mmCIF file of C-alpha atoms in Angstrom:
data_model
loop_
_atom_site.group_PDB
_atom_site.id
_atom_site.type_symbol
_atom_site.label_atom_id
_atom_site.label_comp_id
_atom_site.label_asym_id
_atom_site.label_seq_id
_atom_site.Cartn_x
_atom_site.Cartn_y
_atom_site.Cartn_z
ATOM 1 C CA UNK U 361 0.124 -0.136 -0.296
ATOM 2 C CA UNK U 362 1.508 3.605 -0.778
ATOM 3 C CA UNK U 363 2.012 6.062 1.604
ATOM 4 C CA UNK U 364 0.281 8.705 0.299
ATOM 5 C CA UNK U 365 -3.522 5.561 0.300
ATOM 6 C CA UNK U 366 -2.758 5.873 4.419
ATOM 7 C CA UNK U 367 -1.688 9.224 4.848
ATOM 8 C CA UNK U 368 -5.123 9.190 3.374
ATOM 9 C CA UNK U 369 -6.634 7.199 6.502
ATOM 10 C CA UNK U 370 -6.419 9.842 8.855
ATOM 11 C CA UNK U 371 -8.437 12.031 7.101
ATOM 12 C CA UNK U 372 -12.182 11.700 8.706
ATOM 13 C CA UNK U 373 -16.060 12.173 6.684
ATOM 14 C CA UNK U 374 -17.890 15.465 7.842
ATOM 15 C CA UNK U 375 -20.224 12.528 8.897
ATOM 16 C CA UNK U 376 -18.235 11.714 12.091
ATOM 17 C CA UNK U 377 -19.237 15.343 13.236
ATOM 18 C CA UNK U 378 -22.720 15.775 12.696
ATOM 19 C CA UNK U 379 -23.079 14.393 16.625
ATOM 20 C CA UNK U 380 -21.603 17.806 17.812
ATOM 21 C CA UNK U 381 -23.418 19.034 15.590
ATOM 22 C CA UNK U 382 -26.521 17.481 16.773
ATOM 23 C CA UNK U 383 -25.486 17.979 20.168
ATOM 24 C CA UNK U 384 -25.095 21.990 19.756
ATOM 25 C CA UNK U 385 -29.097 21.886 18.819
ATOM 26 C CA UNK U 386 -30.146 19.834 21.416
ATOM 27 C CA UNK U 387 -27.844 22.505 23.782
ATOM 28 C CA UNK U 388 -29.716 24.727 22.040
ATOM 29 C CA UNK U 389 -33.001 24.473 22.117
ATOM 30 C CA UNK U 390 -33.580 22.789 26.169
ATOM 31 C CA UNK U 391 -30.306 23.912 28.468
ATOM 32 C CA UNK U 392 -30.304 27.664 27.339
ATOM 33 C CA UNK U 393 -33.034 28.182 28.885
ATOM 34 C CA UNK U 394 -32.984 31.874 27.510
ATOM 35 C CA UNK U 395 -34.395 32.675 24.142
ATOM 36 C CA UNK U 396 -33.281 36.218 24.578
ATOM 37 C CA UNK U 397 -29.447 34.319 24.285
ATOM 38 C CA UNK U 398 -27.507 35.776 21.155
ATOM 39 C CA UNK U 399 -25.806 32.693 18.851
ATOM 40 C CA UNK U 400 -22.631 33.908 19.876
ATOM 41 C CA UNK U 401 -23.539 33.405 23.622
ATOM 42 C CA UNK U 402 -25.130 30.442 23.249
ATOM 43 C CA UNK U 403 -22.146 28.799 21.164
ATOM 44 C CA UNK U 404 -20.149 30.362 23.756
ATOM 45 C CA UNK U 405 -21.993 27.820 26.799
ATOM 46 C CA UNK U 406 -22.170 25.241 24.716
ATOM 47 C CA UNK U 407 -18.134 25.439 24.221
ATOM 48 C CA UNK U 408 -17.765 25.666 27.996
ATOM 49 C CA UNK U 409 -20.016 22.616 28.675
ATOM 50 C CA UNK U 410 -18.979 20.713 26.646
ATOM 51 C CA UNK U 411 -15.734 21.071 28.195
ATOM 52 C CA UNK U 412 -16.408 20.508 31.706
ATOM 53 C CA UNK U 413 -18.231 17.500 30.259
ATOM 54 C CA UNK U 414 -14.447 16.055 28.574
ATOM 55 C CA UNK U 415 -13.034 17.050 31.597
ATOM 56 C CA UNK U 416 -15.149 14.367 33.321
ATOM 57 C CA UNK U 417 -14.260 11.716 30.500
ATOM 58 C CA UNK U 418 -11.646 8.861 31.626
ATOM 59 C CA UNK U 419 -8.084 10.254 30.511
ATOM 60 C CA UNK U 420 -8.866 13.216 29.762
ATOM 61 C CA UNK U 421 -5.846 15.189 31.049
ATOM 62 C CA UNK U 422 -3.376 12.507 29.325
ATOM 63 C CA UNK U 423 -6.111 12.906 26.066
ATOM 64 C CA UNK U 424 -5.344 16.793 25.571
ATOM 65 C CA UNK U 425 -1.286 16.864 26.974
ATOM 66 C CA UNK U 426 -1.153 14.233 24.108
ATOM 67 C CA UNK U 427 -2.716 17.040 21.692
ATOM 68 C CA UNK U 428 -0.543 19.332 22.609
ATOM 69 C CA UNK U 429 2.488 17.165 22.078
ATOM 70 C CA UNK U 430 0.680 15.738 18.701
ATOM 71 C CA UNK U 431 0.510 19.052 17.305
ATOM 72 C CA UNK U 432 4.530 19.538 17.547
ATOM 73 C CA UNK U 433 5.516 15.848 16.874
ATOM 74 C CA UNK U 434 3.808 16.281 13.294
ATOM 75 C CA UNK U 435 4.270 20.008 12.126
ATOM 76 C CA UNK U 436 7.056 19.705 9.305
ATOM 77 C CA UNK U 437 8.035 23.751 9.808
ATOM 78 C CA UNK U 438 9.379 22.084 13.696
ATOM 79 C CA UNK U 439 12.641 22.207 14.149
ATOM 80 C CA UNK U 440 13.393 18.315 13.770
ATOM 81 C CA UNK U 441 14.860 17.850 16.841
ATOM 82 C CA UNK U 442 11.947 19.325 18.765
ATOM 83 C CA UNK U 443 9.479 17.028 17.192
ATOM 84 C CA UNK U 444 11.234 13.560 17.666
ATOM 85 C CA UNK U 445 11.359 15.579 21.525
ATOM 86 C CA UNK U 446 8.005 15.877 21.385
ATOM 87 C CA UNK U 447 7.377 12.637 20.245
ATOM 88 C CA UNK U 448 9.448 11.098 22.540
ATOM 89 C CA UNK U 449 7.319 12.396 25.321
ATOM 90 C CA UNK U 450 3.720 11.620 23.293
ATOM 91 C CA UNK U 451 4.065 7.875 23.120
ATOM 92 C CA UNK U 452 5.383 8.077 27.071
ATOM 93 C CA UNK U 453 2.306 9.732 28.100
ATOM 94 C CA UNK U 454 -0.392 7.632 26.227
ATOM 95 C CA UNK U 455 1.564 4.753 27.364
ATOM 96 C CA UNK U 456 -0.873 1.972 29.314
ATOM 97 C CA UNK U 457 -3.338 3.748 28.167
ATOM 98 C CA UNK U 458 -4.258 2.579 24.183
ATOM 99 C CA UNK U 459 -6.219 -0.066 24.816
ATOM 100 C CA UNK U 460 -8.536 2.250 25.999
ATOM 101 C CA UNK U 461 -7.660 5.740 23.569
ATOM 102 C CA UNK U 462 -7.790 4.317 20.297
ATOM 103 C CA UNK U 463 -11.560 3.836 19.775
ATOM 104 C CA UNK U 464 -11.552 7.331 20.106
ATOM 105 C CA UNK U 465 -11.592 9.810 17.422
ATOM 106 C CA UNK U 466 -8.919 12.232 18.343
ATOM 107 C CA UNK U 467 -6.785 9.921 19.770
ATOM 108 C CA UNK U 468 -7.127 7.158 16.746
ATOM 109 C CA UNK U 469 -5.451 9.759 14.806
ATOM 110 C CA UNK U 470 -2.322 10.638 17.561
ATOM 111 C CA UNK U 471 -1.696 7.516 17.795
ATOM 112 C CA UNK U 472 -1.852 6.884 14.173
ATOM 113 C CA UNK U 473 0.739 9.640 13.839
ATOM 114 C CA UNK U 474 3.594 8.698 16.658
ATOM 115 C CA UNK U 475 3.112 4.620 14.206
ATOM 116 C CA UNK U 476 4.693 7.103 10.827
ATOM 117 C CA UNK U 477 6.916 9.030 12.453
ATOM 118 C CA UNK U 478 7.943 7.021 15.796
ATOM 119 C CA UNK U 479 10.782 4.958 15.684
ATOM 120 C CA UNK U 480 10.830 1.215 15.190
ATOM 121 C CA UNK U 481 11.445 0.797 19.209
ATOM 122 C CA UNK U 482 7.765 3.642 19.794
ATOM 123 C CA UNK U 483 6.669 2.067 16.492
ATOM 124 C CA UNK U 484 6.794 -2.195 18.442
ATOM 125 C CA UNK U 485 6.238 -0.775 21.878
ATOM 126 C CA UNK U 486 2.615 0.697 21.397
ATOM 127 C CA UNK U 487 1.844 -2.545 18.485
ATOM 128 C CA UNK U 488 2.734 -4.955 21.262
ATOM 129 C CA UNK U 489 0.111 -2.920 24.024
ATOM 130 C CA UNK U 490 -2.491 -3.483 21.467
ATOM 131 C CA UNK U 491 -2.085 -7.518 20.682
ATOM 132 C CA UNK U 492 -5.144 -8.908 21.473
ATOM 133 C CA UNK U 493 -7.254 -6.694 20.600
ATOM 134 C CA UNK U 494 -6.555 -5.801 16.893
ATOM 135 C CA UNK U 495 -10.228 -7.878 16.429
ATOM 136 C CA UNK U 496 -12.188 -5.532 18.500
ATOM 137 C CA UNK U 497 -9.696 -1.972 16.655
ATOM 138 C CA UNK U 498 -11.008 -3.663 13.254
ATOM 139 C CA UNK U 499 -14.245 -3.133 14.188
ATOM 140 C CA UNK U 500 -14.716 0.649 14.867
ATOM 141 C CA UNK U 501 -14.818 3.593 12.287
ATOM 142 C CA UNK U 502 -11.413 4.835 13.882
ATOM 143 C CA UNK U 503 -9.580 2.485 15.186
ATOM 144 C CA UNK U 504 -8.982 0.525 11.935
ATOM 145 C CA UNK U 505 -6.736 2.777 10.791
ATOM 146 C CA UNK U 506 -4.501 1.646 13.212
ATOM 147 C CA UNK U 507 -4.531 -1.885 12.698
ATOM 148 C CA UNK U 508 -3.775 -1.302 9.414
ATOM 149 C CA UNK U 509 -1.074 1.596 10.053
ATOM 150 C CA UNK U 510 0.736 -1.363 12.809
ATOM 151 C CA UNK U 511 0.452 -4.122 9.753
ATOM 152 C CA UNK U 512 2.398 -2.186 7.194
ATOM 153 C CA UNK U 513 4.559 0.332 10.167
ATOM 154 C CA UNK U 514 5.580 -3.206 11.958
ATOM 155 C CA UNK U 515 6.402 -6.107 9.873
ATOM 156 C CA UNK U 516 7.680 -8.069 12.635
ATOM 157 C CA UNK U 517 3.818 -7.616 14.489
ATOM 158 C CA UNK U 518 2.118 -8.886 11.348
ATOM 159 C CA UNK U 519 2.363 -12.742 12.065
ATOM 160 C CA UNK U 520 0.715 -12.358 15.542
ATOM 161 C CA UNK U 521 -1.861 -9.497 13.709
ATOM 162 C CA UNK U 522 -2.950 -12.205 11.447
ATOM 163 C CA UNK U 523 -3.588 -15.346 13.364
ATOM 164 C CA UNK U 524 -5.634 -12.987 15.723
ATOM 165 C CA UNK U 525 -8.278 -12.634 12.991
ATOM 166 C CA UNK U 526 -8.465 -16.878 12.504
ATOM 167 C CA UNK U 527 -11.779 -17.828 13.043
ATOM 168 C CA UNK U 528 -13.310 -14.531 12.686
ATOM 169 C CA UNK U 529 -13.065 -13.879 8.535
ATOM 170 C CA UNK U 530 -16.391 -14.642 7.509
ATOM 171 C CA UNK U 531 -18.208 -12.484 10.098
ATOM 172 C CA UNK U 532 -16.112 -9.616 9.820
ATOM 173 C CA UNK U 533 -16.033 -9.610 6.099
ATOM 174 C CA UNK U 534 -19.445 -8.577 6.190
ATOM 175 C CA UNK U 535 -18.652 -6.110 9.160
ATOM 176 C CA UNK U 536 -18.704 -2.168 7.704
ATOM 177 C CA UNK U 537 -15.503 -1.668 9.383
ATOM 178 C CA UNK U 538 -13.331 -4.637 9.759
ATOM 179 C CA UNK U 539 -14.223 -5.768 6.004
ATOM 180 C CA UNK U 540 -11.631 -2.992 4.747
ATOM 181 C CA UNK U 541 -8.948 -4.251 6.726
ATOM 182 C CA UNK U 542 -9.553 -8.169 6.223
ATOM 183 C CA UNK U 543 -8.832 -7.779 2.366
ATOM 184 C CA UNK U 544 -5.723 -5.602 3.287
ATOM 185 C CA UNK U 545 -4.881 -8.018 5.436
ATOM 186 C CA UNK U 546 -5.181 -10.450 2.148
ATOM 187 C CA UNK U 547 -4.552 -8.532 -0.069
ATOM 188 C CA UNK U 548 -1.187 -7.035 1.111
ATOM 189 C CA UNK U 549 -0.315 -8.995 4.096
ATOM 190 C CA UNK U 550 -0.970 -12.374 4.921
ATOM 191 C CA UNK U 551 1.354 -14.950 3.093
ATOM 192 C CA UNK U 552 0.653 -17.782 0.238
ATOM 193 C CA UNK U 553 -0.120 -20.187 3.418
ATOM 194 C CA UNK U 554 -1.854 -17.722 5.109
ATOM 195 C CA UNK U 555 -4.172 -16.658 2.352
ATOM 196 C CA UNK U 556 -4.554 -20.119 1.707
ATOM 197 C CA UNK U 557 -5.971 -20.400 6.069
ATOM 198 C CA UNK U 558 -8.375 -16.746 5.658
ATOM 199 C CA UNK U 559 -10.138 -18.885 2.293
ATOM 200 C CA UNK U 560 -10.635 -22.240 3.727
ATOM 201 C CA UNK U 561 -12.728 -20.422 6.836
ATOM 202 C CA UNK U 562 -15.493 -19.974 3.821
ATOM 203 C CA UNK U 563 -16.175 -24.112 3.833
ATOM 204 C CA UNK U 564 -17.236 -24.234 6.988
ATOM 205 C CA UNK U 565 -16.192 -26.561 10.548
ATOM 206 C CA UNK U 566 -16.665 -29.481 9.000
ATOM 207 C CA UNK U 567 -13.046 -28.267 6.306
ATOM 208 C CA UNK U 568 -11.510 -26.258 9.204
ATOM 209 C CA UNK U 569 -12.084 -29.686 11.840
ATOM 210 C CA UNK U 570 -10.709 -32.457 9.001
ATOM 211 C CA UNK U 571 -7.187 -30.253 7.854
ATOM 212 C CA UNK U 572 -6.142 -29.681 11.501
ATOM 213 C CA UNK U 573 -5.902 -33.523 11.236
ATOM 214 C CA UNK U 574 -4.757 -33.498 7.666
ATOM 215 C CA UNK U 575 -2.405 -30.114 7.494
ATOM 216 C CA UNK U 576 -2.410 -30.913 3.739
ATOM 217 C CA UNK U 577 -6.048 -31.163 3.334
ATOM 218 C CA UNK U 578 -7.426 -29.430 0.009
ATOM 219 C CA UNK U 579 -10.621 -28.841 -1.012
ATOM 220 C CA UNK U 580 -9.950 -30.837 -4.401
ATOM 221 C CA UNK U 581 -8.289 -33.872 -2.764
ATOM 222 C CA UNK U 582 -12.091 -34.279 -0.027
ATOM 223 C CA UNK U 583 -14.297 -33.834 -2.603
ATOM 224 C CA UNK U 584 -12.445 -36.373 -4.529
ATOM 225 C CA UNK U 585 -12.126 -39.134 -1.327
ATOM 226 C CA UNK U 586 -15.013 -38.208 0.382
ATOM 227 C CA UNK U 587 -17.119 -37.143 -2.509
ATOM 228 C CA UNK U 588 -19.778 -37.607 0.946
ATOM 229 C CA UNK U 589 -18.839 -33.971 2.385
ATOM 230 C CA UNK U 590 -19.764 -33.038 -0.971
ATOM 231 C CA UNK U 591 -23.011 -31.350 -0.705
ATOM 232 C CA UNK U 592 -22.683 -29.926 2.378
ATOM 233 C CA UNK U 593 -19.330 -27.937 1.791
ATOM 234 C CA UNK U 594 -20.822 -26.682 -1.159
ATOM 235 C CA UNK U 595 -24.310 -25.853 0.475
ATOM 236 C CA UNK U 596 -22.881 -23.914 3.221
ATOM 237 C CA UNK U 597 -20.427 -22.278 1.040
ATOM 238 C CA UNK U 598 -23.482 -20.881 -1.080
ATOM 239 C CA UNK U 599 -24.975 -20.178 1.530
ATOM 240 C CA UNK U 600 -22.356 -18.215 3.607
ATOM 241 C CA UNK U 601 -21.442 -15.749 0.022
ATOM 242 C CA UNK U 602 -25.319 -15.009 -0.796
ATOM 243 C CA UNK U 603 -25.701 -13.589 3.074
ATOM 244 C CA UNK U 604 -22.279 -11.680 1.831
ATOM 245 C CA UNK U 605 -23.964 -11.014 -1.090
ATOM 246 C CA UNK U 606 -27.044 -9.923 0.517
ATOM 247 C CA UNK U 607 -24.359 -7.226 3.196
ATOM 248 C CA UNK U 608 -22.966 -5.664 -0.170
ATOM 249 C CA UNK U 609 -19.566 -6.551 0.293
ATOM 250 C CA UNK U 610 -19.130 -7.593 -3.297
ATOM 251 C CA UNK U 611 -16.108 -4.996 -3.899
ATOM 252 C CA UNK U 612 -13.114 -7.362 -1.959
ATOM 253 C CA UNK U 613 -10.570 -9.366 -3.682
ATOM 254 C CA UNK U 614 -11.323 -12.006 -0.830
ATOM 255 C CA UNK U 615 -14.862 -12.163 -1.979
ATOM 256 C CA UNK U 616 -13.865 -12.354 -5.491
ATOM 257 C CA UNK U 617 -11.525 -15.313 -4.205
ATOM 258 C CA UNK U 618 -14.302 -17.198 -2.116
ATOM 259 C CA UNK U 619 -16.658 -16.935 -5.280
ATOM 260 C CA UNK U 620 -14.530 -18.083 -7.969
ATOM 261 C CA UNK U 621 -13.751 -21.073 -5.896
ATOM 262 C CA UNK U 622 -17.409 -21.979 -5.352
ATOM 263 C CA UNK U 623 -18.115 -21.469 -9.128
ATOM 264 C CA UNK U 624 -15.320 -24.166 -9.509
ATOM 265 C CA UNK U 625 -16.319 -26.931 -8.089
ATOM 266 C CA UNK U 626 -20.280 -25.654 -8.471
ATOM 267 C CA UNK U 627 -22.689 -27.573 -10.558
ATOM 268 C CA UNK U 628 -24.818 -25.567 -12.283
ATOM 269 C CA UNK U 629 -28.383 -26.038 -10.710
ATOM 270 C CA UNK U 630 -25.855 -25.970 -6.964
ATOM 271 C CA UNK U 631 -25.245 -21.911 -8.468
ATOM 272 C CA UNK U 632 -28.063 -21.268 -9.932
ATOM 273 C CA UNK U 633 -29.333 -19.126 -6.991
ATOM 274 C CA UNK U 634 -26.063 -17.667 -6.152
ATOM 275 C CA UNK U 635 -25.917 -16.775 -9.647
ATOM 276 C CA UNK U 636 -29.728 -15.706 -9.725
ATOM 277 C CA UNK U 637 -28.250 -12.624 -7.048
ATOM 278 C CA UNK U 638 -25.342 -11.442 -8.615
ATOM 279 C CA UNK U 639 -27.155 -11.312 -11.642
ATOM 280 C CA UNK U 640 -28.428 -7.796 -10.382
ATOM 281 C CA UNK U 641 -25.064 -6.122 -9.175
ATOM 282 C CA UNK U 642 -23.070 -4.176 -11.285
ATOM 283 C CA UNK U 643 -20.834 -6.748 -12.780
ATOM 284 C CA UNK U 644 -17.929 -3.878 -12.831
ATOM 285 C CA UNK U 645 -17.496 -4.606 -8.964
ATOM 286 C CA UNK U 646 -15.661 -7.472 -9.806
ATOM 287 C CA UNK U 647 -13.319 -7.423 -12.822
ATOM 288 C CA UNK U 648 -10.889 -5.590 -11.563
ATOM 289 C CA UNK U 649 -9.656 -8.873 -10.337
ATOM 290 C CA UNK U 650 -8.481 -12.614 -11.855
ATOM 291 C CA UNK U 651 -10.750 -14.187 -9.540
ATOM 292 C CA UNK U 652 -14.045 -11.587 -9.835
ATOM 293 C CA UNK U 653 -13.578 -11.788 -13.549
ATOM 294 C CA UNK U 654 -14.391 -15.261 -13.521
ATOM 295 C CA UNK U 655 -17.024 -15.208 -11.564
ATOM 296 C CA UNK U 656 -18.925 -11.901 -13.863
ATOM 297 C CA UNK U 657 -18.106 -13.825 -17.108
ATOM 298 C CA UNK U 658 -20.073 -16.752 -15.078
ATOM 299 C CA UNK U 659 -22.901 -14.449 -13.950
ATOM 300 C CA UNK U 660 -22.912 -13.514 -18.367
ATOM 301 C CA UNK U 661 -22.616 -16.872 -19.213
ATOM 302 C CA UNK U 662 -25.874 -18.639 -16.898
ATOM 303 C CA UNK U 663 -28.065 -15.021 -17.440
ATOM 304 C CA UNK U 664 -30.921 -15.105 -20.402
ATOM 305 C CA UNK U 665 -30.891 -13.353 -23.314
ATOM 306 C CA UNK U 666 -33.147 -10.149 -21.745
ATOM 307 C CA UNK U 667 -30.363 -9.845 -18.491
ATOM 308 C CA UNK U 668 -27.713 -10.548 -21.084
ATOM 309 C CA UNK U 669 -28.484 -7.345 -23.081
ATOM 310 C CA UNK U 670 -29.334 -5.821 -19.572
ATOM 311 C CA UNK U 671 -25.347 -6.524 -18.309
ATOM 312 C CA UNK U 672 -23.726 -5.789 -21.235
ATOM 313 C CA UNK U 673 -25.375 -2.577 -21.427
ATOM 314 C CA UNK U 674 -24.688 -1.838 -17.466
ATOM 315 C CA UNK U 675 -21.156 -2.051 -19.146
ATOM 316 C CA UNK U 676 -21.344 1.691 -21.403
ATOM 317 C CA UNK U 677 -20.631 3.581 -18.729
ATOM 318 C CA UNK U 678 -17.685 1.781 -17.050
ATOM 319 C CA UNK U 679 -16.154 0.692 -20.554
ATOM 320 C CA UNK U 680 -13.015 2.828 -20.721
ATOM 321 C CA UNK U 681 -11.934 1.481 -17.077
ATOM 322 C CA UNK U 682 -12.568 -1.634 -17.743
ATOM 323 C CA UNK U 683 -10.641 -2.060 -21.729
ATOM 324 C CA UNK U 684 -7.690 -0.406 -19.625
ATOM 325 C CA UNK U 685 -7.458 -2.713 -16.969
ATOM 326 C CA UNK U 686 -5.967 -6.683 -17.311
ATOM 327 C CA UNK U 687 -8.531 -8.890 -16.424
ATOM 328 C CA UNK U 688 -11.192 -6.180 -17.308
ATOM 329 C CA UNK U 689 -9.651 -6.754 -20.854
ATOM 330 C CA UNK U 690 -10.384 -10.496 -20.364
ATOM 331 C CA UNK U 691 -13.783 -9.500 -19.358
ATOM 332 C CA UNK U 692 -14.296 -8.582 -22.784
ATOM 333 C CA UNK U 693 -12.971 -10.731 -24.770
ATOM 334 C CA UNK U 694 -15.233 -13.130 -22.291
ATOM 335 C CA UNK U 695 -18.013 -11.538 -23.484
ATOM 336 C CA UNK U 696 -17.832 -12.040 -27.003
ATOM 337 C CA UNK U 697 -16.826 -15.322 -26.344
ATOM 338 C CA UNK U 698 -20.238 -16.522 -24.927
ATOM 339 C CA UNK U 699 -22.849 -13.558 -26.404
ATOM 340 C CA UNK U 700 -24.781 -14.026 -29.077
ATOM 341 C CA UNK U 701 -25.901 -10.784 -30.211
ATOM 342 C CA UNK U 702 -23.221 -9.833 -32.397
ATOM 343 C CA UNK U 703 -25.444 -7.104 -33.497
ATOM 344 C CA UNK U 704 -25.599 -5.212 -29.527
ATOM 345 C CA UNK U 705 -22.239 -6.097 -28.465
ATOM 346 C CA UNK U 706 -21.158 -4.459 -31.985
ATOM 347 C CA UNK U 707 -22.902 -1.543 -30.385
ATOM 348 C CA UNK U 708 -22.866 -1.619 -27.457
ATOM 349 C CA UNK U 709 -18.515 -1.798 -26.652
ATOM 350 C CA UNK U 710 -17.039 -2.111 -30.475
ATOM 351 C CA UNK U 711 -18.697 1.321 -31.050
ATOM 352 C CA UNK U 712 -16.850 2.789 -28.438
ATOM 353 C CA UNK U 713 -13.920 0.654 -28.901
ATOM 354 C CA UNK U 714 -13.330 2.504 -32.211
ATOM 355 C CA UNK U 715 -13.842 6.239 -31.645
ATOM 356 C CA UNK U 716 -10.763 6.153 -29.377
ATOM 357 C CA UNK U 717 -8.821 3.492 -31.210
ATOM 358 C CA UNK U 718 -5.736 5.303 -31.069
ATOM 359 C CA UNK U 719 -5.683 5.016 -27.049
ATOM 360 C CA UNK U 720 -6.394 1.343 -27.315
ATOM 361 C CA UNK U 721 -4.260 0.511 -29.567
ATOM 362 C CA UNK U 722 -0.733 1.311 -27.459
ATOM 363 C CA UNK U 723 -2.484 -0.175 -24.275
ATOM 364 C CA UNK U 724 -1.789 -3.254 -23.862
ATOM 365 C CA UNK U 725 -4.255 -4.380 -22.023
ATOM 366 C CA UNK U 726 -6.975 -2.842 -24.284
ATOM 367 C CA UNK U 727 -5.098 -4.382 -27.513
ATOM 368 C CA UNK U 728 -6.940 -7.704 -26.742
ATOM 369 C CA UNK U 729 -9.552 -5.999 -28.262
ATOM 370 C CA UNK U 730 -8.319 -5.986 -31.600
ATOM 371 C CA UNK U 731 -6.417 -9.578 -31.340
ATOM 372 C CA UNK U 732 -9.791 -11.148 -30.263
ATOM 373 C CA UNK U 733 -11.550 -9.840 -33.357
ATOM 374 C CA UNK U 734 -8.127 -10.888 -35.776
ATOM 375 C CA UNK U 735 -7.941 -14.471 -34.376
ATOM 376 C CA UNK U 736 -10.423 -15.444 -32.027
ATOM 377 C CA UNK U 737 -9.936 -17.870 -29.402
ATOM 378 C CA UNK U 738 -7.210 -18.814 -30.517
ATOM 379 C CA UNK U 739 -3.513 -20.196 -28.522
ATOM 380 C CA UNK U 740 -1.202 -18.133 -30.680
ATOM 381 C CA UNK U 741 -3.012 -14.826 -29.374
ATOM 382 C CA UNK U 742 -3.900 -15.126 -26.021
ATOM 383 C CA UNK U 743 -2.554 -16.737 -22.708
ATOM 384 C CA UNK U 744 -3.054 -20.837 -21.387
ATOM 385 C CA UNK U 745 -5.007 -18.598 -18.660
ATOM 386 C CA UNK U 746 -6.854 -16.842 -21.231
ATOM 387 C CA UNK U 747 -8.040 -20.155 -23.082
ATOM 388 C CA UNK U 748 -8.388 -22.167 -20.382
ATOM 389 C CA UNK U 749 -10.930 -19.526 -18.535
ATOM 390 C CA UNK U 750 -13.095 -19.407 -21.654
ATOM 391 C CA UNK U 751 -13.705 -23.391 -21.366
ATOM 392 C CA UNK U 752 -14.277 -22.975 -17.279
ATOM 393 C CA UNK U 753 -16.659 -20.684 -17.844
ATOM 394 C CA UNK U 754 -18.732 -22.665 -20.901
ATOM 395 C CA UNK U 755 -19.893 -25.471 -18.740
ATOM 396 C CA UNK U 756 -22.472 -22.271 -17.667
ATOM 397 C CA UNK U 757 -22.528 -20.927 -21.315
ATOM 398 C CA UNK U 758 -26.678 -20.265 -22.658
ATOM 399 C CA UNK U 759 -25.011 -19.941 -25.954
ATOM 400 C CA UNK U 760 -26.722 -21.160 -29.119
ATOM 401 C CA UNK U 761 -24.528 -19.974 -31.801
ATOM 402 C CA UNK U 762 -21.680 -21.256 -32.967
ATOM 403 C CA UNK U 763 -18.775 -19.472 -32.141
ATOM 404 C CA UNK U 764 -17.089 -19.216 -35.434
ATOM 405 C CA UNK U 765 -20.242 -17.874 -36.602
ATOM 406 C CA UNK U 766 -20.001 -15.302 -33.832
ATOM 407 C CA UNK U 767 -16.293 -13.950 -34.173
ATOM 408 C CA UNK U 768 -16.656 -14.275 -38.598
ATOM 409 C CA UNK U 769 -19.954 -11.455 -37.262
ATOM 410 C CA UNK U 770 -17.964 -9.066 -34.818
ATOM 411 C CA UNK U 771 -15.006 -9.134 -37.462
ATOM 412 C CA UNK U 772 -17.621 -7.864 -40.376
ATOM 413 C CA UNK U 773 -18.674 -5.119 -38.067
ATOM 414 C CA UNK U 774 -14.859 -4.573 -37.345
ATOM 415 C CA UNK U 775 -13.350 -4.462 -41.281
ATOM 416 C CA UNK U 776 -14.619 -1.126 -41.776
ATOM 417 C CA UNK U 777 -12.791 0.172 -38.453
ATOM 418 C CA UNK U 778 -9.652 -2.160 -38.505
ATOM 419 C CA UNK U 779 -8.647 -1.885 -42.449
ATOM 420 C CA UNK U 780 -9.029 1.492 -43.763
ATOM 421 C CA UNK U 781 -7.810 1.869 -47.245
#
């Protein structure tokens, strides 16, 4: 993750301040008791009341002191030595109280700055004190950024932090705050073994128990050796994924991977209910990952003609972004491969493509469209991965038109744009 992206996490939306505004109006209406007070006087009284309340809250003095030190420590205009001294005193001030203050907005930002600008020793001190609480921190709208900061700046703590989330992945990927932390762990910080462990939680408790007995067990091996367990695991995965789709957690790469694995093992009848749900969402949300692209093609393949038309038309506003993306471009190739209505595809996709051909032809991803138009799904033009992906989604396809005929119709439409005298 880039430092720019990490820095952005210290900013918070205006919604987080709505509570203060509401509290002020409540004070204005109920606490003043004097309608003759001016707006300025009411605001002054509100601030006095608010400050009085704060003084009675736990760790008030420490947080007040920390804020003053924080302003110095993060100010690049201040002398470096003075900033270092302020940071050292700041860490000493909040040490021992991190668990209590990390859920608060201002204190959370202070801790994030300490992790970003502190020494390795100071960072490790903070990370170690928070050990054992990372799951609860990830579920808070402010402290979830502390978790991602620790992951970024304290590499020696990553394994311990990832292990804290074990057994709770399915629940947390549906949580409005924790879901982004889980997905960042999956995409950025988890090693191959840990990624597999995260994915396997979606297979259900029965698989987890069997995996403890046989560490080398995979779902493929289980389905092959004990096919009687297949139905239970597939049913559990299908139900879990439907719940995740309902929660609106479809943008995450971890979810794309689990959807991909489910559809890879599922029969068309097992996948039917989930695919019906996925037809209602915008497939552009899926196509930016390898697994999401496969899922989107499976949905398109199983859709009826009317739904396919709606899906293809829905791509129009996202088309340029999709074509320039590695997996997005493969998805568009898959659309050509699966769609019988070549007239619709030509109007909805190829017209826009040829209008910006000069831009697309120099992009290695967008060029795949030209390759397909000229060569079809030939192994001479496409990698084994692309060919295998198209073959895998074919098992869901409801296409009735011959593939060679579709390729010919698309090329005939494209000739005036490709072969200019």
